Coordinates of C-alpha atoms in Angstrom, one line a residue:
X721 CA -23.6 -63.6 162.4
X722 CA -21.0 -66.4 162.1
X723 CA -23.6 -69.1 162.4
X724 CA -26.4 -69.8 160.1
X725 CA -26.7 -73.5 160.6
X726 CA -29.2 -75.2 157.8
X727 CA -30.0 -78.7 157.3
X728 CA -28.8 -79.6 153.7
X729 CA -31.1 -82.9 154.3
X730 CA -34.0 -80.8 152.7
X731 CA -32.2 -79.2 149.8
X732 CA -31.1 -82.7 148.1
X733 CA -30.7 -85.2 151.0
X734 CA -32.7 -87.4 148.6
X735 CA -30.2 -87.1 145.6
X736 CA -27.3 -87.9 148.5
X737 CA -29.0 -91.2 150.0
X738 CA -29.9 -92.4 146.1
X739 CA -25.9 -92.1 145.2
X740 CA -24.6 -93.5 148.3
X741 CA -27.1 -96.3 148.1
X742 CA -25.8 -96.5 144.2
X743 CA -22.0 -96.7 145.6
X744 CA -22.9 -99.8 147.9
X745 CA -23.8 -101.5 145.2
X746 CA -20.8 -101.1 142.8
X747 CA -18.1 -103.6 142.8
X748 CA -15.1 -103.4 145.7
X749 CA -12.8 -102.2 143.1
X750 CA -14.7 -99.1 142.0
X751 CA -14.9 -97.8 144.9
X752 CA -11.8 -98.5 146.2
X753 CA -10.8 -96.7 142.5
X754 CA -13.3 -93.9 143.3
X755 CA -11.9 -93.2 147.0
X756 CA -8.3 -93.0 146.3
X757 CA -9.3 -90.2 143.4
X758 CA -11.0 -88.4 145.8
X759 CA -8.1 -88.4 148.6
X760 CA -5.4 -88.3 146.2
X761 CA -7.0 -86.5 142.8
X762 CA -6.0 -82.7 143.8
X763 CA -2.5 -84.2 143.3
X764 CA -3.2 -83.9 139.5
X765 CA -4.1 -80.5 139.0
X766 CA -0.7 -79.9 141.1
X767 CA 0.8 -81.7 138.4
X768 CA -1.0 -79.8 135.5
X769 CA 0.0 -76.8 137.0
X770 CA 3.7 -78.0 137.1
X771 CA 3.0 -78.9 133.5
X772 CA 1.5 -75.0 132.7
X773 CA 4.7 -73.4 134.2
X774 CA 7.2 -75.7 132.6
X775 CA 5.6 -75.2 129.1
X776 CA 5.6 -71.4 129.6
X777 CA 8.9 -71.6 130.6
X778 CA 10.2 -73.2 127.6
X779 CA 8.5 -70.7 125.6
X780 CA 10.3 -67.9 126.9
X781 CA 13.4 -69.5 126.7
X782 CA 13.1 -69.8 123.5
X783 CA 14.4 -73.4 124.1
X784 CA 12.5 -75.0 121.2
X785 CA 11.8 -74.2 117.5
X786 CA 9.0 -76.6 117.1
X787 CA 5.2 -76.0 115.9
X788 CA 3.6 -75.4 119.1
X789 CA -0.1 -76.8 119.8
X790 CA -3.3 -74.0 119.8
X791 CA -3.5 -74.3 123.2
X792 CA 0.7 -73.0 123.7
X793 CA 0.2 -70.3 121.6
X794 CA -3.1 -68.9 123.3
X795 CA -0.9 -66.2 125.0
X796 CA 2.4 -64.5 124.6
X797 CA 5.0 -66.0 126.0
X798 CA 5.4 -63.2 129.1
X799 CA 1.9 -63.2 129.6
X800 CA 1.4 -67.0 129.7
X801 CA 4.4 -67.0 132.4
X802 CA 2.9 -64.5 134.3
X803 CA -0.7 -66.6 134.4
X804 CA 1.2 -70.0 135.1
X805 CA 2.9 -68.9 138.2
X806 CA -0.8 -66.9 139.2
X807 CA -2.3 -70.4 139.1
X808 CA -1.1 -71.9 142.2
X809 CA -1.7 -68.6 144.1
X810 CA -6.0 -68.4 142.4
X811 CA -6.3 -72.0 143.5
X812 CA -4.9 -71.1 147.4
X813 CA -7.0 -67.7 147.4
X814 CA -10.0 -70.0 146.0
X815 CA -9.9 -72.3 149.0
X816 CA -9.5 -69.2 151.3
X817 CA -12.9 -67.6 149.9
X818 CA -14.5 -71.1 150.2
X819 CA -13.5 -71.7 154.2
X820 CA -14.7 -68.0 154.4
X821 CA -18.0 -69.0 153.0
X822 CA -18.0 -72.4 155.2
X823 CA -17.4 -70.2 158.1
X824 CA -20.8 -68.3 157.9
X825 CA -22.6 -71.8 157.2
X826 CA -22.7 -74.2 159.7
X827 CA -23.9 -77.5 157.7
X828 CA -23.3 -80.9 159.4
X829 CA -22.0 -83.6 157.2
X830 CA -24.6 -85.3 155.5
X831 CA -23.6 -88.6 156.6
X832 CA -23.7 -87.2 160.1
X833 CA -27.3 -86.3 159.7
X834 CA -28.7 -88.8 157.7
X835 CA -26.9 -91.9 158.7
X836 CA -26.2 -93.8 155.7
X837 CA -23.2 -96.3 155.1
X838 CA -21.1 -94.6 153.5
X839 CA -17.6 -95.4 150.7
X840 CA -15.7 -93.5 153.6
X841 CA -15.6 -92.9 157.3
X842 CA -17.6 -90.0 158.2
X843 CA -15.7 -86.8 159.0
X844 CA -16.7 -85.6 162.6
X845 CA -18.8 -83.4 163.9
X846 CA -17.9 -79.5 163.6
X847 CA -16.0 -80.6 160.1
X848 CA -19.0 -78.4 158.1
X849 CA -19.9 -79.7 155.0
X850 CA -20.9 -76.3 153.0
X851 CA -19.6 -75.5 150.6
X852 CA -17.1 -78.2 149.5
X853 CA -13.6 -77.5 149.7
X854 CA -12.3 -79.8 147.2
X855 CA -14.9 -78.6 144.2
X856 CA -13.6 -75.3 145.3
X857 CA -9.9 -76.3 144.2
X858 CA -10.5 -78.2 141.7
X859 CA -12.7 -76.1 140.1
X860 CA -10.5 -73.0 140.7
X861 CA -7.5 -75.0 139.0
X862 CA -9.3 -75.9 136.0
X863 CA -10.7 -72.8 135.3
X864 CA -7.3 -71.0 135.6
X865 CA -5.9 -73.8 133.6
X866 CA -8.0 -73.3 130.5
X867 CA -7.2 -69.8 130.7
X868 CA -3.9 -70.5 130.8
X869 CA -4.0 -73.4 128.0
X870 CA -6.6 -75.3 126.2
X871 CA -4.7 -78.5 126.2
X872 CA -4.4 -78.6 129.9
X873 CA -7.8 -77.2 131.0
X874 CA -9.7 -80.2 128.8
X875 CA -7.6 -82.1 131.4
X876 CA -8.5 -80.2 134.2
X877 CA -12.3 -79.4 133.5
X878 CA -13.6 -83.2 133.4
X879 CA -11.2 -83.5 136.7
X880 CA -12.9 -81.1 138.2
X881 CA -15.7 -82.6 137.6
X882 CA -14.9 -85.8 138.6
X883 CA -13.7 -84.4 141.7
X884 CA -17.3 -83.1 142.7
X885 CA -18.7 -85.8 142.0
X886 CA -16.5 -88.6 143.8
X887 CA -17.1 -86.5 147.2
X888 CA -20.7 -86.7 147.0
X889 CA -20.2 -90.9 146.0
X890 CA -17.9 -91.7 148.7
X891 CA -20.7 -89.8 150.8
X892 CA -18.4 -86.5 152.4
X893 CA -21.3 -84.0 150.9
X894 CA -24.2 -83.5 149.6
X895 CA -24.9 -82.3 145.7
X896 CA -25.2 -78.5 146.5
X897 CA -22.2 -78.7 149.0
X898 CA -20.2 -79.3 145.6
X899 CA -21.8 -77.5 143.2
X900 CA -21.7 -74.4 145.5
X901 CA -17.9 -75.4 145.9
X902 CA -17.2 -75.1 142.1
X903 CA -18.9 -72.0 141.6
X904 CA -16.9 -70.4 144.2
X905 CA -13.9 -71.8 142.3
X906 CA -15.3 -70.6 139.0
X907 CA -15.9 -67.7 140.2
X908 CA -12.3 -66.8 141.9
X909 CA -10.5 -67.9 138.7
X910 CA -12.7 -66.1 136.1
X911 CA -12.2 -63.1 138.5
X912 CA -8.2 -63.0 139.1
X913 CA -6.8 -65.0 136.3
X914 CA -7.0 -61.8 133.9
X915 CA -5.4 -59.7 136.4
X916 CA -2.4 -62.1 136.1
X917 CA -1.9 -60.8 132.8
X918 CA -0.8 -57.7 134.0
X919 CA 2.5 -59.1 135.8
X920 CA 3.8 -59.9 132.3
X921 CA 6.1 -56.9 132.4
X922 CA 7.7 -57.9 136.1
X923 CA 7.8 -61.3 134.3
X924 CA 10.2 -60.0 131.9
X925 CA 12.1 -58.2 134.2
X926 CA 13.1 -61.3 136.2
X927 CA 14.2 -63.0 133.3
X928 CA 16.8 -60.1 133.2
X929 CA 18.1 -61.7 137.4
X930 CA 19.7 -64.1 138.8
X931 CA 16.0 -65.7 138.7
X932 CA 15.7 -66.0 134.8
X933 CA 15.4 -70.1 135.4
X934 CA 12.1 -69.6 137.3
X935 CA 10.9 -67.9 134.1
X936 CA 12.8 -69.1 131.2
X937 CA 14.6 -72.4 130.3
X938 CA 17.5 -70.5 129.4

């Protein structure tokens, strides 16, 4: 049972052809703004996560004495090392549950099957479109961010959902291709980001190592 092909077209194919028609419209230089976030725009939650390790890490150095903001003092500073390094790992597991999902649902693209002009070229045929595998990682990376720290998830969130919503607008999906595609990322980092807590202990052994700078700043 590892092909339950649908037609998305009568879920929100509507919704899809109103945006995409919207997107022809806009000026050049939105979309041009609009594409590059959606080819480029995972980049930044790779930076935020960068961002969440390297402020844990200075907090377990002890490396600075200064009034830290709500959001850096959310967790101690063992447990907020362990959840920064568990991000990366939620956001690759979140992706893998997604393709799983994509496997059991064959759904051609929508600009396949509904032939619109579109702000990209079309992915091929056999590239399914269900769920979305961008939502999935963005939304799996914001979620686990604003577990991690409230300054960086009100970052991440609107990303996330910027994210979404450029795939549908340069026409790669439809709607519930990304909305399913958050949820699944919702769902894995709501799930597994807690259990990162428990590594806080093996987080404070490895600041005792040779590998105390992956941890702590010094």
């Amino acid at each position: 049972m590892t092909d339950l092909a649908f037609g998305g077209a009568s879920i929100d194919g509507g919704l899809y052809t109103s945006v995409t028609g919207f997107a022809q419209q806009m000026p050049h230089f939105l979309n041009v703004l609009v594409s590059y976030w959606t080819d480029l725009g995972l980049g930044v939650f790779a930076l935020l996560m960068l961002a969440g390790w390297w402020r844990a890490r200075q907090r377990l150095g002890g490396s600075s004495r200064r009034r830290l903001d709500p959001g850096a003092l959310r967790h101690p500073a063992p447990v907020a090392m362990a959840m920064a390094l568990a991000v990366p790992v939620i956001v690759v597991l979140a992706y893998v549950a997604n393709d799983v999902v994509k496997s059991f649902f064959h759904e051609q693209r929508p600009c396949q099957t509904l032939h619109v002009v579109t702000v990209e070229p079309c992915p091929g045929l056999g590239d399914w479109s269900f769920p979305s595998n961008h939502s999935a990682i963005a939304a799996s990376a914001a979620v686990a961010l604003l577990l991690l720290d409230r300054r960086l998830g009100a970052l991440a969130v609107p990303a996330a959902l910027l994210m979404g919503a450029s795939r549908v607008w340069v026409g790669a999906h439809y709607p519930h291709d990304v909305a399913v595609g958050l949820v699944v990322g919702v769902l894995v980092a709501a799930l597994l980001m807690p259990l990162a807590r428990r590594a806080a202990p093996l987080v404070e052994r490895v600041r005792e190592t040779p590998l105390r700078p992956l941890v702590a700043a010094r």
